[in-house]
Amino acid sequence: MIALSTVGALLPSAVAVASTSYSPAADVYSQASVTAQIGASRWWDAGFTGKGVDVAVIDSGVSPVEGLDQPGKVINGPDLSFESQAPNLTHLDGYGHGTFMAGLIAGHDANLTAPYSKAPADAYRGVAPDARIVNVKAGASDGAVDVTQVIAAIDWTVAHRHDNGMNIRVLSLSYGTNSTQSATTDPLSFAVEQAWRKGIVVVASAGNTGYQRGAGAPGLASPAYNPMILAAGGYDTHGTASFSDDTVGTYSASSAGCGSRCKNPDLVAMGSHLQGLRVPGGYLDTFHPEGILGDRYFRGSGTSQAAAITAGEVALVLQKYPALTPDQVKRFLTNNGQKVPGADSQAQGGGEIALATLATKTPAAYVQNVSPATGGGSLELSRGTDHLNSDGVTLTGAQDIFGLPVDTVALAKAEASGTAWTDGDWLGRNWAGRSWAGDTWSSVAWTGRSWAGRSWADSTWSSATWTGRSWAGRSWAGQNWSGSTWSGRSWADGSWS
């Protein structure tokens, strides 16, 4: 079994109480309510629904639950997770995190019909209901992922952003590590900066460490601490459309004050008590039933959600203004924000994304004055305290999941030149298939051994069975996580913020 020593996910909401009956119409935190409160419905009424904009979601996969099962809604990029070696798990989300995020961004129930702002509350909708999701799976069904898998996923997204008529303009990354090196040299930070410089708006979760200042404060997670990209903190509307009662989420990370963690969140987005799409029988569903809302939904809070909401809002802006650069998008959002009462800039940056205000504004030319990152730093420091363990062997040092050395200076050069991926090879190593098969990137059987010296062919990904129901009413095939030992801390403590 491969486990992650410190893994996390969306936070169980303070108001989350398992419920077998759930009515979105009675919930002030339903997506119907929240999209109206944040002003998304005003953009829909003006004809901007995210159509034509593709959002890459690097996460634990996306399952075709209701709301994400319409033809053409989800394009499957490569599966770079350990479950890519089990054909019945490839691309699917056994954890429940990636599906939740994808739904917040672009969920669209079959009964959600125009005008979307007038649709019934039980018609689930994301912020950009007509955007398309590009599913790039990196995390396994317990959230286990190494930073090299996430970097490889980012690099693939950059290399293939225009494949087959795709238009990947947004990358949503509800992930972060407590890297202990500068954003200038950190390999994960460098990867997202290259995506940004090549025209993709990268939205990363600020982290769930809460407001902390001074010596020892953690600051923003990596890669959100990169000065170029959008770092999203979270706030709570308290169920109203008024700004006056809004508060920054107690979970939402702030800048530390100095050193490598000086950056404030760039903005805050709604991230509290949200109604997300549920993966029945998945990890979160099994181990956190307190979040279950009826048969289809799950409630959670965190900067993961805030990043996803932000990604949806960016998709609306880019449909209206397709020629905007990432720098212009960032300036447009942060210069027109609504300040959260009682919160300082270290907690909220430019404030709440004010879609109603943005609907009346026009973006201006802008280029960020940020010194380019160099990359070339330590993979081990980039991991922070998050480490994979297999058969008692921890993945550490300058190596990937195959136990092969990674020269981060050479990696940075390849990323800058756009050559990190060639067909299905990342840095010359075969991680994925080499072509598209319809709307799915092909898979490949890994050869050789893992960092622990175990043959990939000897893995047990397809030998056991999941307990509980699956999204399609069948049994999951794969590791029986509910009967295994969870080696980490709580699900809210680590990388999936």
mmCIF file of N, CA and C in Angstrom, residues 375-496:
data_model
loop_
_atom_site.group_PDB
_atom_site.id
_atom_site.type_symbol
_atom_site.label_atom_id
_atom_site.label_comp_id
_atom_site.label_asym_id
_atom_site.label_seq_id
_atom_site.Cartn_x
_atom_site.Cartn_y
_atom_site.Cartn_z
ATOM 1 N N GLY A 375 13.826 28.420 -10.566
ATOM 2 C CA GLY A 375 13.735 26.983 -10.378
ATOM 3 C C GLY A 375 15.065 26.432 -9.911
ATOM 4 N N GLY A 376 15.243 25.128 -10.062
ATOM 5 C CA GLY A 376 16.511 24.507 -9.704
ATOM 6 C C GLY A 376 16.686 24.200 -8.243
ATOM 7 N N GLY A 377 15.629 24.429 -7.434
ATOM 8 C CA GLY A 377 15.732 24.162 -6.001
ATOM 9 C C GLY A 377 15.560 22.697 -5.668
ATOM 10 N N SER A 378 15.384 22.422 -4.405
ATOM 11 C CA SER A 378 15.339 21.055 -3.889
ATOM 12 C C SER A 378 13.934 20.458 -3.967
ATOM 13 N N LEU A 379 13.815 19.271 -4.562
ATOM 14 C CA LEU A 379 12.541 18.550 -4.531
ATOM 15 C C LEU A 379 12.170 18.178 -3.109
ATOM 16 N N GLU A 380 13.159 17.799 -2.331
ATOM 17 C CA GLU A 380 12.877 17.375 -0.964
ATOM 18 C C GLU A 380 12.317 18.531 -0.142
ATOM 19 N N LEU A 381 12.894 19.710 -0.276
ATOM 20 C CA LEU A 381 12.357 20.866 0.439
ATOM 21 C C LEU A 381 10.992 21.255 -0.105
ATOM 22 N N SER A 382 10.768 21.023 -1.396
ATOM 23 C CA SER A 382 9.475 21.326 -1.997
ATOM 24 C C SER A 382 8.370 20.460 -1.402
ATOM 25 N N ARG A 383 8.692 19.242 -1.024
ATOM 26 C CA ARG A 383 7.697 18.367 -0.402
ATOM 27 C C ARG A 383 7.288 18.868 0.977
ATOM 28 N N GLY A 384 8.151 19.606 1.629
ATOM 29 C CA GLY A 384 7.866 19.989 3.005
ATOM 30 C C GLY A 384 7.777 18.752 3.870
ATOM 31 N N THR A 385 6.674 18.627 4.602
ATOM 32 C CA THR A 385 6.502 17.465 5.479
ATOM 33 C C THR A 385 5.652 16.374 4.839
ATOM 34 N N ASP A 386 5.266 16.543 3.561
ATOM 35 C CA ASP A 386 4.403 15.564 2.896
ATOM 36 C C ASP A 386 5.242 14.527 2.163
ATOM 37 N N HIS A 387 5.168 13.296 2.617
ATOM 38 C CA HIS A 387 5.972 12.232 2.025
ATOM 39 C C HIS A 387 5.150 10.970 1.811
ATOM 40 N N LEU A 388 5.407 10.323 0.681
ATOM 41 C CA LEU A 388 4.807 9.029 0.401
ATOM 42 C C LEU A 388 5.633 7.931 1.047
ATOM 43 N N ASN A 389 4.940 6.865 1.403
ATOM 44 C CA ASN A 389 5.616 5.714 1.996
ATOM 45 C C ASN A 389 5.061 4.441 1.390
ATOM 46 N N SER A 390 5.942 3.565 0.947
ATOM 47 C CA SER A 390 5.532 2.282 0.384
ATOM 48 C C SER A 390 6.412 1.187 0.963
ATOM 49 N N ASP A 391 5.772 0.198 1.560
ATOM 50 C CA ASP A 391 6.501 -0.939 2.149
ATOM 51 C C ASP A 391 7.580 -0.469 3.122
ATOM 52 N N GLY A 392 7.275 0.605 3.839
ATOM 53 C CA GLY A 392 8.205 1.110 4.843
ATOM 54 C C GLY A 392 9.303 1.986 4.289
ATOM 55 N N VAL A 393 9.284 2.255 2.986
ATOM 56 C CA VAL A 393 10.317 3.084 2.360
ATOM 57 C C VAL A 393 9.698 4.434 2.002
ATOM 58 N N THR A 394 10.247 5.502 2.552
ATOM 59 C CA THR A 394 9.739 6.849 2.306
ATOM 60 C C THR A 394 10.397 7.451 1.073
ATOM 61 N N LEU A 395 9.588 8.093 0.249
ATOM 62 C CA LEU A 395 10.111 8.769 -0.934
ATOM 63 C C LEU A 395 10.704 10.112 -0.511
ATOM 64 N N THR A 396 11.997 10.244 -0.606
ATOM 65 C CA THR A 396 12.699 11.463 -0.219
ATOM 66 C C THR A 396 13.739 11.802 -1.278
ATOM 67 N N GLY A 397 14.292 12.995 -1.166
ATOM 68 C CA GLY A 397 15.415 13.381 -1.997
ATOM 69 C C GLY A 397 15.026 13.759 -3.411
ATOM 70 N N ALA A 398 16.035 13.851 -4.270
ATOM 71 C CA ALA A 398 15.861 14.309 -5.653
ATOM 72 C C ALA A 398 15.525 13.142 -6.563
ATOM 73 N N GLN A 399 14.380 12.502 -6.297
ATOM 74 C CA GLN A 399 13.940 11.382 -7.119
ATOM 75 C C GLN A 399 12.438 11.440 -7.299
ATOM 76 N N ASP A 400 11.961 10.791 -8.365
ATOM 77 C CA ASP A 400 10.532 10.751 -8.620
ATOM 78 C C ASP A 400 9.937 9.448 -8.096
ATOM 79 N N ILE A 401 8.676 9.165 -8.438
ATOM 80 C CA ILE A 401 8.005 7.984 -7.896
ATOM 81 C C ILE A 401 8.597 6.686 -8.436
ATOM 82 N N PHE A 402 9.376 6.768 -9.524
ATOM 83 C CA PHE A 402 10.031 5.589 -10.075
ATOM 84 C C PHE A 402 11.409 5.358 -9.460
ATOM 85 N N GLY A 403 11.769 6.246 -8.525
ATOM 86 C CA GLY A 403 13.079 6.138 -7.915
ATOM 87 C C GLY A 403 14.194 6.645 -8.805
ATOM 88 N N LEU A 404 13.841 7.382 -9.859
ATOM 89 C CA LEU A 404 14.834 7.904 -10.789
ATOM 90 C C LEU A 404 15.219 9.332 -10.406
ATOM 91 N N PRO A 405 16.469 9.703 -10.591
ATOM 92 C CA PRO A 405 16.908 11.044 -10.177
ATOM 93 C C PRO A 405 16.269 12.131 -11.020
ATOM 94 N N VAL A 406 15.989 13.256 -10.386
ATOM 95 C CA VAL A 406 15.443 14.423 -11.071
ATOM 96 C C VAL A 406 16.412 15.582 -10.869
ATOM 97 N N ASP A 407 16.972 16.050 -11.963
ATOM 98 C CA ASP A 407 17.845 17.219 -11.950
ATOM 99 C C ASP A 407 16.944 18.440 -12.097
ATOM 100 N N THR A 408 16.739 19.180 -11.028
ATOM 101 C CA THR A 408 15.769 20.273 -11.070
ATOM 102 C C THR A 408 16.242 21.462 -11.913
ATOM 103 N N VAL A 409 17.539 21.596 -12.111
ATOM 104 C CA VAL A 409 18.038 22.638 -13.010
ATOM 105 C C VAL A 409 17.658 22.287 -14.447
ATOM 106 N N ALA A 410 17.865 21.031 -14.829
ATOM 107 C CA ALA A 410 17.479 20.584 -16.166
ATOM 108 C C ALA A 410 15.967 20.619 -16.336
ATOM 109 N N LEU A 411 15.237 20.285 -15.271
ATOM 110 C CA LEU A 411 13.776 20.339 -15.311
ATOM 111 C C LEU A 411 13.309 21.765 -15.600
ATOM 112 N N ALA A 412 13.893 22.736 -14.912
ATOM 113 C CA ALA A 412 13.505 24.135 -15.114
ATOM 114 C C ALA A 412 13.767 24.581 -16.553
ATOM 115 N N LYS A 413 14.881 24.174 -17.112
ATOM 116 C CA LYS A 413 15.179 24.528 -18.505
ATOM 117 C C LYS A 413 14.161 23.912 -19.451
ATOM 118 N N ALA A 414 13.800 22.662 -19.203
ATOM 119 C CA ALA A 414 12.821 21.984 -20.059
ATOM 120 C C ALA A 414 11.450 22.642 -19.943
ATOM 121 N N GLU A 415 11.058 23.028 -18.730
ATOM 122 C CA GLU A 415 9.772 23.690 -18.543
ATOM 123 C C GLU A 415 9.739 25.047 -19.231
ATOM 124 N N ALA A 416 10.824 25.795 -19.109
ATOM 125 C CA ALA A 416 10.887 27.121 -19.719
ATOM 126 C C ALA A 416 10.806 27.033 -21.244
ATOM 127 N N SER A 417 11.365 25.977 -21.819
ATOM 128 C CA SER A 417 11.357 25.811 -23.270
ATOM 129 C C SER A 417 10.159 25.020 -23.767
ATOM 130 N N GLY A 418 9.331 24.524 -22.844
ATOM 131 C CA GLY A 418 8.146 23.768 -23.226
ATOM 132 C C GLY A 418 8.426 22.357 -23.680
ATOM 133 N N THR A 419 9.547 21.780 -23.227
ATOM 134 C CA THR A 419 9.938 20.444 -23.683
ATOM 135 C C THR A 419 9.954 19.402 -22.566
ATOM 136 N N ALA A 420 9.349 19.714 -21.423
ATOM 137 C CA ALA A 420 9.351 18.752 -20.323
ATOM 138 C C ALA A 420 8.594 17.480 -20.701
ATOM 139 N N TRP A 421 7.519 17.642 -21.508
ATOM 140 C CA TRP A 421 6.752 16.493 -22.001
ATOM 141 C C TRP A 421 7.008 16.293 -23.489
ATOM 142 N N THR A 422 7.231 15.049 -23.870
ATOM 143 C CA THR A 422 7.255 14.649 -25.275
ATOM 144 C C THR A 422 6.376 13.415 -25.408
ATOM 145 N N ASP A 423 5.264 13.560 -26.134
ATOM 146 C CA ASP A 423 4.281 12.471 -26.232
ATOM 147 C C ASP A 423 3.867 12.042 -24.821
ATOM 148 N N GLY A 424 4.161 10.810 -24.419
ATOM 149 C CA GLY A 424 3.772 10.342 -23.084
ATOM 150 C C GLY A 424 4.905 10.346 -22.093
ATOM 151 N N ASP A 425 6.010 11.010 -22.444
ATOM 152 C CA ASP A 425 7.202 10.978 -21.603
ATOM 153 C C ASP A 425 7.407 12.312 -20.904
ATOM 154 N N TRP A 426 7.629 12.255 -19.614
ATOM 155 C CA TRP A 426 8.015 13.433 -18.838
ATOM 156 C C TRP A 426 9.480 13.273 -18.473
ATOM 157 N N LEU A 427 10.292 14.207 -18.904
ATOM 158 C CA LEU A 427 11.741 14.160 -18.691
ATOM 159 C C LEU A 427 12.339 12.869 -19.238
ATOM 160 N N GLY A 428 11.771 12.387 -20.351
ATOM 161 C CA GLY A 428 12.294 11.191 -20.990
ATOM 162 C C GLY A 428 11.844 9.890 -20.373
ATOM 163 N N ARG A 429 10.904 9.961 -19.398
ATOM 164 C CA ARG A 429 10.416 8.751 -18.731
ATOM 165 C C ARG A 429 8.942 8.577 -19.045
ATOM 166 N N ASN A 430 8.558 7.349 -19.364
ATOM 167 C CA ASN A 430 7.198 7.107 -19.820
ATOM 168 C C ASN A 430 6.224 7.069 -18.643
ATOM 169 N N TRP A 431 5.428 8.149 -18.523
ATOM 170 C CA TRP A 431 4.449 8.279 -17.443
ATOM 171 C C TRP A 431 3.027 8.008 -17.912
ATOM 172 N N ALA A 432 2.763 8.203 -19.194
ATOM 173 C CA ALA A 432 1.389 8.129 -19.679
ATOM 174 C C ALA A 432 1.389 7.611 -21.112
ATOM 175 N N GLY A 433 0.166 7.435 -21.670
ATOM 176 C CA GLY A 433 0.057 7.089 -23.071
ATOM 177 C C GLY A 433 0.544 8.230 -23.944
ATOM 178 N N ARG A 434 0.466 8.041 -25.240
ATOM 179 C CA ARG A 434 1.084 8.996 -26.146
ATOM 180 C C ARG A 434 0.104 9.767 -27.017
ATOM 181 N N SER A 435 -1.184 9.532 -26.845
ATOM 182 C CA SER A 435 -2.119 10.185 -27.761
ATOM 183 C C SER A 435 -3.514 10.227 -27.160
ATOM 184 N N TRP A 436 -4.390 10.965 -27.837
ATOM 185 C CA TRP A 436 -5.793 11.036 -27.464
ATOM 186 C C TRP A 436 -6.560 9.874 -28.074
ATOM 187 N N ALA A 437 -7.505 9.350 -27.325
ATOM 188 C CA ALA A 437 -8.474 8.389 -27.843
ATOM 189 C C ALA A 437 -9.836 9.008 -27.573
ATOM 190 N N GLY A 438 -10.344 9.755 -28.547
ATOM 191 C CA GLY A 438 -11.565 10.512 -28.311
ATOM 192 C C GLY A 438 -11.283 11.655 -27.358
ATOM 193 N N ASP A 439 -12.033 11.711 -26.252
ATOM 194 C CA ASP A 439 -11.838 12.788 -25.276
ATOM 195 C C ASP A 439 -11.045 12.322 -24.060
ATOM 196 N N THR A 440 -10.235 11.265 -24.236
ATOM 197 C CA THR A 440 -9.431 10.718 -23.129
ATOM 198 C C THR A 440 -8.005 10.473 -23.593
ATOM 199 N N TRP A 441 -7.044 10.952 -22.790
ATOM 200 C CA TRP A 441 -5.641 10.679 -23.073
ATOM 201 C C TRP A 441 -5.354 9.229 -22.722
ATOM 202 N N SER A 442 -4.645 8.541 -23.583
ATOM 203 C CA SER A 442 -4.410 7.112 -23.391
ATOM 204 C C SER A 442 -3.508 6.839 -22.190
ATOM 205 N N SER A 443 -3.614 5.616 -21.671
ATOM 206 C CA SER A 443 -2.842 5.200 -20.503
ATOM 207 C C SER A 443 -1.743 4.240 -20.925
ATOM 208 N N VAL A 444 -0.871 3.943 -19.986
ATOM 209 C CA VAL A 444 0.234 3.027 -20.256
ATOM 210 C C VAL A 444 0.527 2.239 -18.989
ATOM 211 N N ALA A 445 0.970 1.000 -19.160
ATOM 212 C CA ALA A 445 1.400 0.201 -18.014
ATOM 213 C C ALA A 445 2.822 0.601 -17.651
ATOM 214 N N TRP A 446 3.014 1.007 -16.402
ATOM 215 C CA TRP A 446 4.352 1.396 -15.969
ATOM 216 C C TRP A 446 5.255 0.177 -15.889
ATOM 217 N N THR A 447 6.471 0.335 -16.319
ATOM 218 C CA THR A 447 7.457 -0.733 -16.229
ATOM 219 C C THR A 447 8.468 -0.372 -15.144
ATOM 220 N N GLY A 448 9.304 -1.324 -14.814
ATOM 221 C CA GLY A 448 10.317 -1.063 -13.805
ATOM 222 C C GLY A 448 9.740 -1.099 -12.394
ATOM 223 N N ARG A 449 10.354 -0.320 -11.522
ATOM 224 C CA ARG A 449 10.015 -0.385 -10.103
ATOM 225 C C ARG A 449 9.762 0.999 -9.518
ATOM 226 N N SER A 450 9.091 1.002 -8.378
ATOM 227 C CA SER A 450 8.856 2.244 -7.652
ATOM 228 C C SER A 450 10.098 2.619 -6.867
ATOM 229 N N TRP A 451 10.042 3.791 -6.215
ATOM 230 C CA TRP A 451 11.167 4.219 -5.387
ATOM 231 C C TRP A 451 11.476 3.216 -4.285
ATOM 232 N N ALA A 452 10.471 2.394 -3.908
ATOM 233 C CA ALA A 452 10.672 1.411 -2.841
ATOM 234 C C ALA A 452 11.233 0.095 -3.368
ATOM 235 N N GLY A 453 11.478 0.030 -4.690
ATOM 236 C CA GLY A 453 12.039 -1.186 -5.267
ATOM 237 C C GLY A 453 11.002 -2.236 -5.620
ATOM 238 N N ARG A 454 9.728 -1.860 -5.545
ATOM 239 C CA ARG A 454 8.667 -2.818 -5.834
ATOM 240 C C ARG A 454 8.236 -2.687 -7.292
ATOM 241 N N SER A 455 8.084 -3.817 -7.976
ATOM 242 C CA SER A 455 7.638 -3.788 -9.356
ATOM 243 C C SER A 455 6.212 -3.259 -9.427
ATOM 244 N N TRP A 456 5.958 -2.342 -10.374
ATOM 245 C CA TRP A 456 4.599 -1.836 -10.539
ATOM 246 C C TRP A 456 3.650 -2.971 -10.907
ATOM 247 N N ALA A 457 4.164 -3.976 -11.587
ATOM 248 C CA ALA A 457 3.316 -5.100 -11.978
ATOM 249 C C ALA A 457 2.880 -5.930 -10.769
ATOM 250 N N ASP A 458 3.585 -5.789 -9.651
ATOM 251 C CA ASP A 458 3.240 -6.538 -8.435
ATOM 252 C C ASP A 458 2.258 -5.791 -7.546
ATOM 253 N N SER A 459 1.861 -4.589 -7.945
ATOM 254 C CA SER A 459 0.966 -3.802 -7.098
ATOM 255 C C SER A 459 -0.399 -4.453 -7.027
ATOM 256 N N THR A 460 -1.168 -4.074 -6.032
ATOM 257 C CA THR A 460 -2.476 -4.708 -5.786
ATOM 258 C C THR A 460 -3.622 -3.752 -6.066
ATOM 259 N N TRP A 461 -3.392 -2.788 -6.993
ATOM 260 C CA TRP A 461 -4.436 -1.800 -7.240
ATOM 261 C C TRP A 461 -5.739 -2.425 -7.698
ATOM 262 N N SER A 462 -5.676 -3.543 -8.385
ATOM 263 C CA SER A 462 -6.918 -4.112 -8.922
ATOM 264 C C SER A 462 -7.311 -5.417 -8.247
ATOM 265 N N SER A 463 -6.724 -5.702 -7.079
ATOM 266 C CA SER A 463 -6.973 -7.012 -6.480
ATOM 267 C C SER A 463 -8.014 -6.992 -5.378
ATOM 268 N N ALA A 464 -8.274 -5.844 -4.807
ATOM 269 C CA ALA A 464 -9.223 -5.780 -3.687
ATOM 270 C C ALA A 464 -10.490 -5.064 -4.115
ATOM 271 N N THR A 465 -11.373 -4.837 -3.190
ATOM 272 C CA THR A 465 -12.613 -4.135 -3.542
ATOM 273 C C THR A 465 -12.924 -3.028 -2.561
ATOM 274 N N TRP A 466 -13.505 -1.976 -3.099
ATOM 275 C CA TRP A 466 -14.001 -0.913 -2.241
ATOM 276 C C TRP A 466 -15.253 -1.370 -1.518
ATOM 277 N N THR A 467 -15.428 -0.838 -0.323
ATOM 278 C CA THR A 467 -16.706 -1.016 0.352
ATOM 279 C C THR A 467 -17.595 0.167 0.011
ATOM 280 N N GLY A 468 -18.858 0.019 0.260
ATOM 281 C CA GLY A 468 -19.777 1.124 -0.034
ATOM 282 C C GLY A 468 -20.198 1.135 -1.495
ATOM 283 N N ARG A 469 -20.990 2.147 -1.829
ATOM 284 C CA ARG A 469 -21.498 2.263 -3.188
ATOM 285 C C ARG A 469 -20.547 3.087 -4.040
ATOM 286 N N SER A 470 -20.576 2.855 -5.314
ATOM 287 C CA SER A 470 -19.819 3.708 -6.229
ATOM 288 C C SER A 470 -20.766 4.697 -6.875
ATOM 289 N N TRP A 471 -20.195 5.627 -7.638
ATOM 290 C CA TRP A 471 -21.024 6.624 -8.300
ATOM 291 C C TRP A 471 -21.960 6.004 -9.315
ATOM 292 N N ALA A 472 -21.643 4.799 -9.795
ATOM 293 C CA ALA A 472 -22.495 4.162 -10.790
ATOM 294 C C ALA A 472 -23.287 3.004 -10.219
ATOM 295 N N GLY A 473 -23.254 2.842 -8.910
ATOM 296 C CA GLY A 473 -23.991 1.764 -8.284
ATOM 297 C C GLY A 473 -23.262 0.436 -8.313
ATOM 298 N N ARG A 474 -21.997 0.457 -8.773
ATOM 299 C CA ARG A 474 -21.207 -0.768 -8.786
ATOM 300 C C ARG A 474 -20.192 -0.711 -7.651
ATOM 301 N N SER A 475 -19.469 -1.807 -7.450
ATOM 302 C CA SER A 475 -18.412 -1.818 -6.436
ATOM 303 C C SER A 475 -17.156 -1.199 -7.010
ATOM 304 N N TRP A 476 -16.470 -0.415 -6.188
ATOM 305 C CA TRP A 476 -15.155 0.051 -6.604
ATOM 306 C C TRP A 476 -14.222 -1.145 -6.661
ATOM 307 N N ALA A 477 -13.322 -1.153 -7.615
ATOM 308 C CA ALA A 477 -12.265 -2.159 -7.644
ATOM 309 C C ALA A 477 -10.966 -1.438 -7.351
ATOM 310 N N GLY A 478 -10.224 -1.934 -6.420
ATOM 311 C CA GLY A 478 -8.993 -1.259 -6.033
ATOM 312 C C GLY A 478 -8.690 -1.553 -4.578
ATOM 313 N N GLN A 479 -7.844 -0.769 -3.978
ATOM 314 C CA GLN A 479 -7.456 -1.003 -2.594
ATOM 315 C C GLN A 479 -8.623 -0.765 -1.650
ATOM 316 N N ASN A 480 -8.762 -1.632 -0.667
ATOM 317 C CA ASN A 480 -9.852 -1.508 0.299
ATOM 318 C C ASN A 480 -9.435 -0.537 1.397
ATOM 319 N N TRP A 481 -9.543 0.753 1.083
ATOM 320 C CA TRP A 481 -9.027 1.762 2.013
ATOM 321 C C TRP A 481 -9.742 1.735 3.347
ATOM 322 N N SER A 482 -11.017 1.396 3.359
ATOM 323 C CA SER A 482 -11.739 1.447 4.621
ATOM 324 C C SER A 482 -11.295 0.336 5.561
ATOM 325 N N GLY A 483 -10.537 -0.630 5.039
ATOM 326 C CA GLY A 483 -10.009 -1.685 5.897
ATOM 327 C C GLY A 483 -8.525 -1.550 6.113
ATOM 328 N N SER A 484 -7.950 -0.434 5.678
ATOM 329 C CA SER A 484 -6.511 -0.239 5.777
ATOM 330 C C SER A 484 -6.180 0.737 6.898
ATOM 331 N N THR A 485 -4.919 0.858 7.181
ATOM 332 C CA THR A 485 -4.469 1.798 8.195
ATOM 333 C C THR A 485 -4.183 3.152 7.560
ATOM 334 N N TRP A 486 -4.780 4.186 8.130
ATOM 335 C CA TRP A 486 -4.525 5.539 7.642
ATOM 336 C C TRP A 486 -3.330 6.067 8.390
ATOM 337 N N SER A 487 -2.245 6.333 7.654
ATOM 338 C CA SER A 487 -0.972 6.624 8.321
ATOM 339 C C SER A 487 -0.743 8.093 8.598
ATOM 340 N N GLY A 488 -1.669 8.930 8.151
ATOM 341 C CA GLY A 488 -1.438 10.365 8.297
ATOM 342 C C GLY A 488 -2.204 10.976 9.432
ATOM 343 N N ARG A 489 -2.223 12.285 9.432
ATOM 344 C CA ARG A 489 -3.024 13.019 10.391
ATOM 345 C C ARG A 489 -4.428 13.153 9.812
ATOM 346 N N SER A 490 -5.177 14.095 10.322
ATOM 347 C CA SER A 490 -6.547 14.199 9.843
ATOM 348 C C SER A 490 -6.572 14.667 8.394
ATOM 349 N N TRP A 491 -7.687 14.456 7.755
ATOM 350 C CA TRP A 491 -7.826 14.781 6.338
ATOM 351 C C TRP A 491 -7.719 16.264 6.053
ATOM 352 N N ALA A 492 -7.815 17.088 7.070
ATOM 353 C CA ALA A 492 -7.767 18.538 6.864
ATOM 354 C C ALA A 492 -6.395 19.145 7.098
ATOM 355 N N ASP A 493 -5.391 18.324 7.334
ATOM 356 C CA ASP A 493 -4.119 18.860 7.799
ATOM 357 C C ASP A 493 -3.045 19.043 6.736
ATOM 358 N N GLY A 494 -3.209 18.441 5.574
ATOM 359 C CA GLY A 494 -2.049 18.386 4.694
ATOM 360 C C GLY A 494 -2.238 19.010 3.341
ATOM 361 N N SER A 495 -1.806 18.319 2.303
ATOM 362 C CA SER A 495 -1.589 18.924 1.001
ATOM 363 C C SER A 495 -2.845 19.368 0.281
ATOM 364 N N TRP A 496 -3.896 18.548 0.289
ATOM 365 C CA TRP A 496 -5.124 18.965 -0.401
ATOM 366 C C TRP A 496 -5.839 19.944 0.494
#
